mmCIF file with all atom_site columns, C-alpha atoms in Angstrom:
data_model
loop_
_atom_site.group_PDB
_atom_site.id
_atom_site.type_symbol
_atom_site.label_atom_id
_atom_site.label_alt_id
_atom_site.label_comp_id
_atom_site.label_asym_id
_atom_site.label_entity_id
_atom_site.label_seq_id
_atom_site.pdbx_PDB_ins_code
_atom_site.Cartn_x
_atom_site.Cartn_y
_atom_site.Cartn_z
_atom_site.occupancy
_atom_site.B_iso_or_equiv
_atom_site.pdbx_formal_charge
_atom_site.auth_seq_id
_atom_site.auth_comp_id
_atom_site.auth_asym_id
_atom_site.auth_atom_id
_atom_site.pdbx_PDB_model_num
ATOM 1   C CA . UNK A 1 1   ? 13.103  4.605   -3.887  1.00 69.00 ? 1   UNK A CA 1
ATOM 2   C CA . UNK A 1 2   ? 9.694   3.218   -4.470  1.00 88.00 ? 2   UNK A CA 1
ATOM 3   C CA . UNK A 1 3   ? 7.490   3.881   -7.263  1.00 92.00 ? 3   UNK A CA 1
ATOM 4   C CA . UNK A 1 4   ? 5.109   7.162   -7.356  1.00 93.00 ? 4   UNK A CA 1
ATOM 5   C CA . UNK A 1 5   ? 1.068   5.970   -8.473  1.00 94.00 ? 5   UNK A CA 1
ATOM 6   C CA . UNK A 1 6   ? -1.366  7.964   -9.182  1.00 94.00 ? 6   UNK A CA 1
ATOM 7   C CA . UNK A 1 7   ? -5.209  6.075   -8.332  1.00 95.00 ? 7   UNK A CA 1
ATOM 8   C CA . UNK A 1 8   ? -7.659  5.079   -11.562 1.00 95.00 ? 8   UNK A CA 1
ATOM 9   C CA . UNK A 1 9   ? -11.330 5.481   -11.389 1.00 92.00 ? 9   UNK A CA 1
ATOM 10  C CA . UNK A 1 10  ? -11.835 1.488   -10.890 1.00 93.00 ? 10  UNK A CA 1
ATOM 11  C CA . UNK A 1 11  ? -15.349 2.010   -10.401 1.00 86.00 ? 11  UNK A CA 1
ATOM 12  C CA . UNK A 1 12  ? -15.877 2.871   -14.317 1.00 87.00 ? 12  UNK A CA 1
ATOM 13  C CA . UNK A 1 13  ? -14.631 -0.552  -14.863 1.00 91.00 ? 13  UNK A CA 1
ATOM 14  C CA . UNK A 1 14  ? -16.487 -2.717  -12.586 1.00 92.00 ? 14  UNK A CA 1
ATOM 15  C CA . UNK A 1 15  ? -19.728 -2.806  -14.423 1.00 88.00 ? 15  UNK A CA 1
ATOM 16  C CA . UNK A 1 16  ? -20.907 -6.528  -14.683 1.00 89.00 ? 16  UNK A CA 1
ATOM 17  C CA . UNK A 1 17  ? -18.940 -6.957  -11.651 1.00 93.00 ? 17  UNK A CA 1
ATOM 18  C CA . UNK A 1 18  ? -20.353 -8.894  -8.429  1.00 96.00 ? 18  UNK A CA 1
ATOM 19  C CA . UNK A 1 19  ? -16.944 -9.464  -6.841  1.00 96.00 ? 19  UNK A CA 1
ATOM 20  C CA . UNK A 1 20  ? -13.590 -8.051  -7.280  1.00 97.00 ? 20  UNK A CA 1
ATOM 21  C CA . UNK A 1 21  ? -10.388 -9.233  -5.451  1.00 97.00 ? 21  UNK A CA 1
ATOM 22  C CA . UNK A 1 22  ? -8.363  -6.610  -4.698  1.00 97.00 ? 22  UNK A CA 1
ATOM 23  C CA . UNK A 1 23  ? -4.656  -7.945  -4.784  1.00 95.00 ? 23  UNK A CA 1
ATOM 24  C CA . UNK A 1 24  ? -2.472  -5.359  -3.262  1.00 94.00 ? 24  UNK A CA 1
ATOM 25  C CA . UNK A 1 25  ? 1.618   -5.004  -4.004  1.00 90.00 ? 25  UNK A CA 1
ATOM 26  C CA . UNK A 1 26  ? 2.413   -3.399  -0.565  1.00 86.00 ? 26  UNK A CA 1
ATOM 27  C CA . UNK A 1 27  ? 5.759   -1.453  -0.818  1.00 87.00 ? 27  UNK A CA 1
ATOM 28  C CA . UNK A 1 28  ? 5.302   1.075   -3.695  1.00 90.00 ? 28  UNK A CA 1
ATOM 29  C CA . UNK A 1 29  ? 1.674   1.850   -3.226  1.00 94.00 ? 29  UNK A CA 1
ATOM 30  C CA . UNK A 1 30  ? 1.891   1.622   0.197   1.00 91.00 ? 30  UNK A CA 1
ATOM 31  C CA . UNK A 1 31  ? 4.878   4.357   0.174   1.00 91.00 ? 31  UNK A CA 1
ATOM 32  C CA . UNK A 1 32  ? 2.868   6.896   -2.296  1.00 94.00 ? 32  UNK A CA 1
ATOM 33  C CA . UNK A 1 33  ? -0.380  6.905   -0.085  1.00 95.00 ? 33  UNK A CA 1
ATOM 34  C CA . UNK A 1 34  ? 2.172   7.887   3.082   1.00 93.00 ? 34  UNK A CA 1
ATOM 35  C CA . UNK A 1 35  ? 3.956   9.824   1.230   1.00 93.00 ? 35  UNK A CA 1
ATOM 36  C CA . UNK A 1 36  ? 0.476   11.663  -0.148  1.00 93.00 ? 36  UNK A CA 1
ATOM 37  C CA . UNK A 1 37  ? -1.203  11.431  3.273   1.00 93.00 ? 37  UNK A CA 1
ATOM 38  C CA . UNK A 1 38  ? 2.325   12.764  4.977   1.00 92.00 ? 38  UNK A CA 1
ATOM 39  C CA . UNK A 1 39  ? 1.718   10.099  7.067   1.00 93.00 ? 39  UNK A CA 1
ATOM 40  C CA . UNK A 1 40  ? 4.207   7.992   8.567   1.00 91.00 ? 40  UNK A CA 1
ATOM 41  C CA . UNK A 1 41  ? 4.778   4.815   6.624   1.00 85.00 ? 41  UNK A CA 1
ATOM 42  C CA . UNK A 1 42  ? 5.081   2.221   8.786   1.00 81.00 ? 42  UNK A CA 1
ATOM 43  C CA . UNK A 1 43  ? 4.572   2.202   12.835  1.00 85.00 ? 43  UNK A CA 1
ATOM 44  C CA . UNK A 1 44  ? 6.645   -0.369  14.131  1.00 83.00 ? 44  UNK A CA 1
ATOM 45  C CA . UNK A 1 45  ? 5.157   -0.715  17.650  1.00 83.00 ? 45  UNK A CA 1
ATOM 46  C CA . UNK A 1 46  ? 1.501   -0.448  16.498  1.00 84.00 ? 46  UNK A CA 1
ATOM 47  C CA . UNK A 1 47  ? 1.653   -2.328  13.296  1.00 79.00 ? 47  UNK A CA 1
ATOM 48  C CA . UNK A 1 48  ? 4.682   -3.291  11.927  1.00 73.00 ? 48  UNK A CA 1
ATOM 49  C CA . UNK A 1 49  ? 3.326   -5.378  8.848   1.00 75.00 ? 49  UNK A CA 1
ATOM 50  C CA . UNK A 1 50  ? 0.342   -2.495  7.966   1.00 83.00 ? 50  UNK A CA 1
ATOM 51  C CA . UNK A 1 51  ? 0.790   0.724   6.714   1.00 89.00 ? 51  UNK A CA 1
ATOM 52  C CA . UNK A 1 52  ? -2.235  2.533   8.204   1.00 93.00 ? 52  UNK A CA 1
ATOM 53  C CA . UNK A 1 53  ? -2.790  5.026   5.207   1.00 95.00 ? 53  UNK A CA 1
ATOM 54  C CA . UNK A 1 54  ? -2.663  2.435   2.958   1.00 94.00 ? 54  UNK A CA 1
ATOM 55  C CA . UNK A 1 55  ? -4.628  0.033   4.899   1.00 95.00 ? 55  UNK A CA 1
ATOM 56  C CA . UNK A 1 56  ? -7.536  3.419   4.747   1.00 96.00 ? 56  UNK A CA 1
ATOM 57  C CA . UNK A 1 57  ? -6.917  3.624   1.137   1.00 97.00 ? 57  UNK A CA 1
ATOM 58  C CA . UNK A 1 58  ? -8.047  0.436   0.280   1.00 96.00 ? 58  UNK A CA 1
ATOM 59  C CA . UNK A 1 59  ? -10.584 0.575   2.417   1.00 97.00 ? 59  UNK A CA 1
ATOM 60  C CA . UNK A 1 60  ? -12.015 3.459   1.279   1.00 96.00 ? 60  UNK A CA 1
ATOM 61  C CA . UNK A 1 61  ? -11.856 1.552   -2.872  1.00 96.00 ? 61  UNK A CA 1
ATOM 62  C CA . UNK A 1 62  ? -13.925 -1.113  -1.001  1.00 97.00 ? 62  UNK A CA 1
ATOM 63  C CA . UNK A 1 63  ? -16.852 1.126   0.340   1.00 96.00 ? 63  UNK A CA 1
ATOM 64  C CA . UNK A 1 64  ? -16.811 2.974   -3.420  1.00 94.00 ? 64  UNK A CA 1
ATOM 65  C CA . UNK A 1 65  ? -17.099 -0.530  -4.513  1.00 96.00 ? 65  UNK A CA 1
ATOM 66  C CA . UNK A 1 66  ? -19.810 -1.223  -2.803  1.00 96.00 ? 66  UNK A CA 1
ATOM 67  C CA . UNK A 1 67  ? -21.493 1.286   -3.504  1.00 95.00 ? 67  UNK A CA 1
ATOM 68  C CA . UNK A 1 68  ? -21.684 0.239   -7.048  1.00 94.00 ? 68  UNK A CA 1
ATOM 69  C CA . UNK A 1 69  ? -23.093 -3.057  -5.743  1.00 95.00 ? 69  UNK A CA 1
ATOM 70  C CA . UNK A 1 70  ? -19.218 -5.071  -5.576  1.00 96.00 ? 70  UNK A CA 1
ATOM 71  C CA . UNK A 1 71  ? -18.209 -7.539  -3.008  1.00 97.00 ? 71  UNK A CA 1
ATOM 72  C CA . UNK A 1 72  ? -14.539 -7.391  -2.400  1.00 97.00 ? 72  UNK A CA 1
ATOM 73  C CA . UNK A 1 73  ? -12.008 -8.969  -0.481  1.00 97.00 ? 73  UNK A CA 1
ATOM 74  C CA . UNK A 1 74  ? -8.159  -8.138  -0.196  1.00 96.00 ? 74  UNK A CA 1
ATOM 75  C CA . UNK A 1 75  ? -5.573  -10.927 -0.773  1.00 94.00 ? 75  UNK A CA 1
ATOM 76  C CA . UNK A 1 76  ? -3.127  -9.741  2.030   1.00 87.00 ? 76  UNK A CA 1
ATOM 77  C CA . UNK A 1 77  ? 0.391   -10.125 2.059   1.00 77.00 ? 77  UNK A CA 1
ATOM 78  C CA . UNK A 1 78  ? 1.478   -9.600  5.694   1.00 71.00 ? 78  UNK A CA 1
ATOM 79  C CA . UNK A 1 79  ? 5.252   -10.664 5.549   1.00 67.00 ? 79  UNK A CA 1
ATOM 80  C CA . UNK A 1 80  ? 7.678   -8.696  4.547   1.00 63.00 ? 80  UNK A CA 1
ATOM 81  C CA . UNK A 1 81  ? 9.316   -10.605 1.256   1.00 65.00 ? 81  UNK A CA 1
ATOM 82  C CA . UNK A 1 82  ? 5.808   -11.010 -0.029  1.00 71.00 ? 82  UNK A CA 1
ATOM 83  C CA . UNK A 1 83  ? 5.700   -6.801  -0.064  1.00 72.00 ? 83  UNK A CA 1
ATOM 84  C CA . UNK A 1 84  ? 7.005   -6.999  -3.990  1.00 79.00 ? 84  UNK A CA 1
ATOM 85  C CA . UNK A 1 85  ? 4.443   -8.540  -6.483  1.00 82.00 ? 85  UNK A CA 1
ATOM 86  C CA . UNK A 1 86  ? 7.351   -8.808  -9.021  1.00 81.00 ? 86  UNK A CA 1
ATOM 87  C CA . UNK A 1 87  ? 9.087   -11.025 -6.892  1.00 83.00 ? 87  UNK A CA 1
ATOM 88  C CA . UNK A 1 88  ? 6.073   -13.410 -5.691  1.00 87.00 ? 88  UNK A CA 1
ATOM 89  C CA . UNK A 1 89  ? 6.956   -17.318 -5.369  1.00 87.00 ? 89  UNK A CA 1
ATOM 90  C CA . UNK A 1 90  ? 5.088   -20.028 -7.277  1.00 90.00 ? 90  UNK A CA 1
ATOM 91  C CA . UNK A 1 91  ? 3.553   -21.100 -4.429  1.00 90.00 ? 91  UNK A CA 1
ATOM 92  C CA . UNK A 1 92  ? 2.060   -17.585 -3.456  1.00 90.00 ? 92  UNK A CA 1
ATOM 93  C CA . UNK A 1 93  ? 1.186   -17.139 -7.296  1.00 91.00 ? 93  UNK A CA 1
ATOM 94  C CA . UNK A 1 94  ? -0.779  -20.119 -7.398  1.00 92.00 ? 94  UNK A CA 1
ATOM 95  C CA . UNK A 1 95  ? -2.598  -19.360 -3.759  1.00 93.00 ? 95  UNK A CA 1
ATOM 96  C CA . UNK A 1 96  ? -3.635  -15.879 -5.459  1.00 93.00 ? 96  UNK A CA 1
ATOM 97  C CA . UNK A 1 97  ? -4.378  -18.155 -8.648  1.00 93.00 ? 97  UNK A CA 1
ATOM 98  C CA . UNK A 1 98  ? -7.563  -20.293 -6.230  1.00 93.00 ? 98  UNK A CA 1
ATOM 99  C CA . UNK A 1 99  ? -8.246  -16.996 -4.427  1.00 93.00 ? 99  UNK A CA 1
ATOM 100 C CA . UNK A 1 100 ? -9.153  -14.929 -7.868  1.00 93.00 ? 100 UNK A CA 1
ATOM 101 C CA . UNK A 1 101 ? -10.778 -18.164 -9.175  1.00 91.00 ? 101 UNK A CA 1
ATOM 102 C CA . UNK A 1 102 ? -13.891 -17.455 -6.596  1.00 90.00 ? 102 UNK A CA 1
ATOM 103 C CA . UNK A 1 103 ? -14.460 -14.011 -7.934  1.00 95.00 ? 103 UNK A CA 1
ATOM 104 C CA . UNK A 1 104 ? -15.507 -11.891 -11.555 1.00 94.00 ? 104 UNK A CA 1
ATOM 105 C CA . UNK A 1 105 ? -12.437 -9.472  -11.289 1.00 95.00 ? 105 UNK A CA 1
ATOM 106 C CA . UNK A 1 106 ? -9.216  -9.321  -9.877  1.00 96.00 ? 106 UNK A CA 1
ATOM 107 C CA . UNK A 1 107 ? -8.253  -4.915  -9.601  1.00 97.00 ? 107 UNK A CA 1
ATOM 108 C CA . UNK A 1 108 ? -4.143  -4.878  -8.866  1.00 96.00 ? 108 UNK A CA 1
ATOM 109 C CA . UNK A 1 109 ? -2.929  -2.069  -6.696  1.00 96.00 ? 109 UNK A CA 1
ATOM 110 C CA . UNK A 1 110 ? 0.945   -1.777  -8.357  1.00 94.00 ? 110 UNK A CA 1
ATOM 111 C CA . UNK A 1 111 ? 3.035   -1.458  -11.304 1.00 93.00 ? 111 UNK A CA 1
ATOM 112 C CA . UNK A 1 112 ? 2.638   -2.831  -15.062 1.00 93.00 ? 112 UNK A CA 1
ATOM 113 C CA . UNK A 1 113 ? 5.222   -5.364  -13.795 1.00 92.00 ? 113 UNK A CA 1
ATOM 114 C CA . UNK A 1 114 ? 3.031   -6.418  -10.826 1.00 93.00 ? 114 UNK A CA 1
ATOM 115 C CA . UNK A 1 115 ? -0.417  -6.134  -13.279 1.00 94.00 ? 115 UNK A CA 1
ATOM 116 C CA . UNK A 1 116 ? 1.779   -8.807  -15.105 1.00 93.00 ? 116 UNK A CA 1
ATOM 117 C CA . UNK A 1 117 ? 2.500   -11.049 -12.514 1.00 92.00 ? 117 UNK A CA 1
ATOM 118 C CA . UNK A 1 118 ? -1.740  -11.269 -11.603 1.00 93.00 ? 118 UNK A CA 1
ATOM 119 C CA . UNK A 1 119 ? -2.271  -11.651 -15.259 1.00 93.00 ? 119 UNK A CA 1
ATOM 120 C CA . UNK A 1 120 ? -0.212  -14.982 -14.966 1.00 91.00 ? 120 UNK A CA 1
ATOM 121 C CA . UNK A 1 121 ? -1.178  -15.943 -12.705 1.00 90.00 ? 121 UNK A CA 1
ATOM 122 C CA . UNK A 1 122 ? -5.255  -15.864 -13.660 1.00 90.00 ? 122 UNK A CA 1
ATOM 123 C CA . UNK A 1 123 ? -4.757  -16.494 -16.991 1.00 84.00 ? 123 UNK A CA 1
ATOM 124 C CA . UNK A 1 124 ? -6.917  -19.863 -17.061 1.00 68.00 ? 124 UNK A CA 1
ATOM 125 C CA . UNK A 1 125 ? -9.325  -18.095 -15.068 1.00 75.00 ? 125 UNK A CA 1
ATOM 126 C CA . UNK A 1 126 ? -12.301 -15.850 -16.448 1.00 81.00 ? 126 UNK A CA 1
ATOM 127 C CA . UNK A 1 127 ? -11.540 -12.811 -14.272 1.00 89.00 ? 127 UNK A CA 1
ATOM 128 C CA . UNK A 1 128 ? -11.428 -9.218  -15.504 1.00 92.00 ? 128 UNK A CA 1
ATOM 129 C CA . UNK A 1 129 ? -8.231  -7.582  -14.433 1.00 95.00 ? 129 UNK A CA 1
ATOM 130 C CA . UNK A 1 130 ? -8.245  -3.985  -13.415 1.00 96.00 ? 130 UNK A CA 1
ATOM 131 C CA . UNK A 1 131 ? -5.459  -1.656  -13.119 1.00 96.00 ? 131 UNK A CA 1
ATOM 132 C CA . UNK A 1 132 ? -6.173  0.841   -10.209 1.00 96.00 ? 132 UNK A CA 1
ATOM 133 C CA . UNK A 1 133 ? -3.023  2.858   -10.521 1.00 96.00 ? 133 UNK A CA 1
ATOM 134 C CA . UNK A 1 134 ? -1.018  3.982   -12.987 1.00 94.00 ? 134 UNK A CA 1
ATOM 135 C CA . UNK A 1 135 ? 2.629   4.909   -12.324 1.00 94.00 ? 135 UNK A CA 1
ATOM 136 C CA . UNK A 1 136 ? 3.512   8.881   -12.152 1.00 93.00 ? 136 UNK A CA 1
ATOM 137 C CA . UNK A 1 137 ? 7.067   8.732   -11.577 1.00 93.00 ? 137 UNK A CA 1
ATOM 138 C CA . UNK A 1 138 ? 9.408   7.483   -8.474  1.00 92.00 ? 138 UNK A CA 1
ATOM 139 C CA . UNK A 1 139 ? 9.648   8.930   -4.857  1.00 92.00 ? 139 UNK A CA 1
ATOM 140 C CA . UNK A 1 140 ? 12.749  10.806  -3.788  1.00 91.00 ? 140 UNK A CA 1
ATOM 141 C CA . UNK A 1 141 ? 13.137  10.996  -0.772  1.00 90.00 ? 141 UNK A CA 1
ATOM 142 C CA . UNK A 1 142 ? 14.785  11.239  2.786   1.00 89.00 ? 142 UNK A CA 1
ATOM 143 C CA . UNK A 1 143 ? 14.026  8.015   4.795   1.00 87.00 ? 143 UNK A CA 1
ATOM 144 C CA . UNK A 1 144 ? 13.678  8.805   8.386   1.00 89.00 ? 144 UNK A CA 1
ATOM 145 C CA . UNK A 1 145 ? 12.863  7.179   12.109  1.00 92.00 ? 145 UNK A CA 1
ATOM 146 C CA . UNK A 1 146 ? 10.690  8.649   14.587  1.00 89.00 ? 146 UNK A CA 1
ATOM 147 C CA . UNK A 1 147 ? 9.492   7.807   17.628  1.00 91.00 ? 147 UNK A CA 1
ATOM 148 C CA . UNK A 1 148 ? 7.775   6.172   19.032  1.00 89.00 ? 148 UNK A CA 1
ATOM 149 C CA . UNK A 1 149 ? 8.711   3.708   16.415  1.00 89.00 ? 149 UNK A CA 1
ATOM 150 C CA . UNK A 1 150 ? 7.712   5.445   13.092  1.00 89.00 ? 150 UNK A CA 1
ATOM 151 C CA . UNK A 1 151 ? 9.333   5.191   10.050  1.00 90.00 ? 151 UNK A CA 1
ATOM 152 C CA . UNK A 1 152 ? 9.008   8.318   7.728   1.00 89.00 ? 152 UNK A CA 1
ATOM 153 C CA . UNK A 1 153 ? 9.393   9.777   4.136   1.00 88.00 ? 153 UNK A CA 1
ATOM 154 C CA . UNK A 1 154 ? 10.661  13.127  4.410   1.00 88.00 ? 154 UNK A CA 1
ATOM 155 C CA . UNK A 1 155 ? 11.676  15.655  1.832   1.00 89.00 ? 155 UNK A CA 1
ATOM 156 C CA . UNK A 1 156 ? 9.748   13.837  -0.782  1.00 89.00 ? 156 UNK A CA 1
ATOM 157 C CA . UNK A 1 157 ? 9.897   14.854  -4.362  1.00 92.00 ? 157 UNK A CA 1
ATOM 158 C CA . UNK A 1 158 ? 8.397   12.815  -7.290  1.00 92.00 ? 158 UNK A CA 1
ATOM 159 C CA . UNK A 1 159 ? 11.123  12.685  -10.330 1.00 93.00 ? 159 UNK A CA 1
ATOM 160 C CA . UNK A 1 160 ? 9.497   11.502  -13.425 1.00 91.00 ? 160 UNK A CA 1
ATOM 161 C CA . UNK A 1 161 ? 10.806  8.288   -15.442 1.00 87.00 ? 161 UNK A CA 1
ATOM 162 C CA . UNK A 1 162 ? 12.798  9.294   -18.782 1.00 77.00 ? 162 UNK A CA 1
ATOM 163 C CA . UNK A 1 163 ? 9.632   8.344   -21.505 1.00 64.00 ? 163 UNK A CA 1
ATOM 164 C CA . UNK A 1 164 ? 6.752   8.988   -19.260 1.00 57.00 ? 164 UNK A CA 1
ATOM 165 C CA . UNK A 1 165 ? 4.892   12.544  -18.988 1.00 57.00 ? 165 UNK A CA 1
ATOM 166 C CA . UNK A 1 166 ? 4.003   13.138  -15.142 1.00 50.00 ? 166 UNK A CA 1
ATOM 167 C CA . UNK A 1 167 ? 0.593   14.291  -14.327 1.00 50.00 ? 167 UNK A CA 1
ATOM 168 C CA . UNK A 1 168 ? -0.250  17.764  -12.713 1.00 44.00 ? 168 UNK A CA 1
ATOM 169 C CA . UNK A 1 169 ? -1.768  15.693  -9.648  1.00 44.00 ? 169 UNK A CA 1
ATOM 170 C CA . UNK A 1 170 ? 1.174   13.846  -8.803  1.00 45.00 ? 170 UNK A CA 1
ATOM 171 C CA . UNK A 1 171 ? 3.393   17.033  -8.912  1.00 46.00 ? 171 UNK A CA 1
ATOM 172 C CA . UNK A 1 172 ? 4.106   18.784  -6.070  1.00 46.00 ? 172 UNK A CA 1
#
């Protein structure tokens, strides 16, 4: 099952900032904001390459960034094998690479290993990178379908990985 995030306060880090690139990995994140919004995940019918809480969630990071005085803009991955930032192609590496090179920070919605994979690929580049989640454990739970069309975490409990504490906010 996917990985379990809890968010960081990205706005403490922006100062200096004028623009941030928000590069999201889709799956994990995308599954703990359903899963913490007991939302459905995906909705096939409506939106089949969005998840609509996470699509809110990052929304919601822009408007606090602006509010510190931030432009951002979201490098979006809309098809389905570019969902894992681990597993990104050269080619989409280097298109992130250009994209990041217009702004002062790049602030990675995923894992350490997809942190790494931005830090790669901006390495030549002067931008800031900023963690906005940390990892809190991994997501157990029931996959389900319902209609019209939704598909659905159910019975969701977050089981810690062996060498990391879990946090009291991502128990539950």
């Amino acid at each position: 099952m996917p990985i379990h995030f809890s968010d960081r306060d990205v706005a403490s880090e922006v100062d200096g900032v004028n623009s941030a690139l928000i590069v999201p990995c889709i799956m994990c994140p995308a599954a703990t904001v359903a899963e913490r919004e007991k939302e459905p995940f995906l909705q096939l019918f409506k939106s089949p390459f969005k998840s609509a809480p996470f699509e809110r969630h990052i929304k919601a990071l822009q408007s606090r960034l602006a509010d510190k005085g931030v432009q951002t803009e979201v490098f979006k991955s809309r098809v389905y094998h570019q969902w894992f930032m681990c597993m990104w192609t050269e080619g989409r590496r280097e298109k992130l690479r250009q994209r990041a090179s217009g702004h002062d920070a790049v602030i990675v919605l995923g894992c350490d290993s997809a942190t790494e994979t931005v830090r790669e690929a901006v390495n030549a580049s002067s931008c800031k990178v900023i963690e906005g989640m940390k990892v809190s454990g991994i997501i157990n739970a029931q996959l389900g379908f319902r209609l019209p069309g939704e598909i659905v975490f159910g019975s969701c409990r977050i089981v810690p990985i062996s060498g990391h504490k879990q946090e009291a906010s991502a128990a539950h």
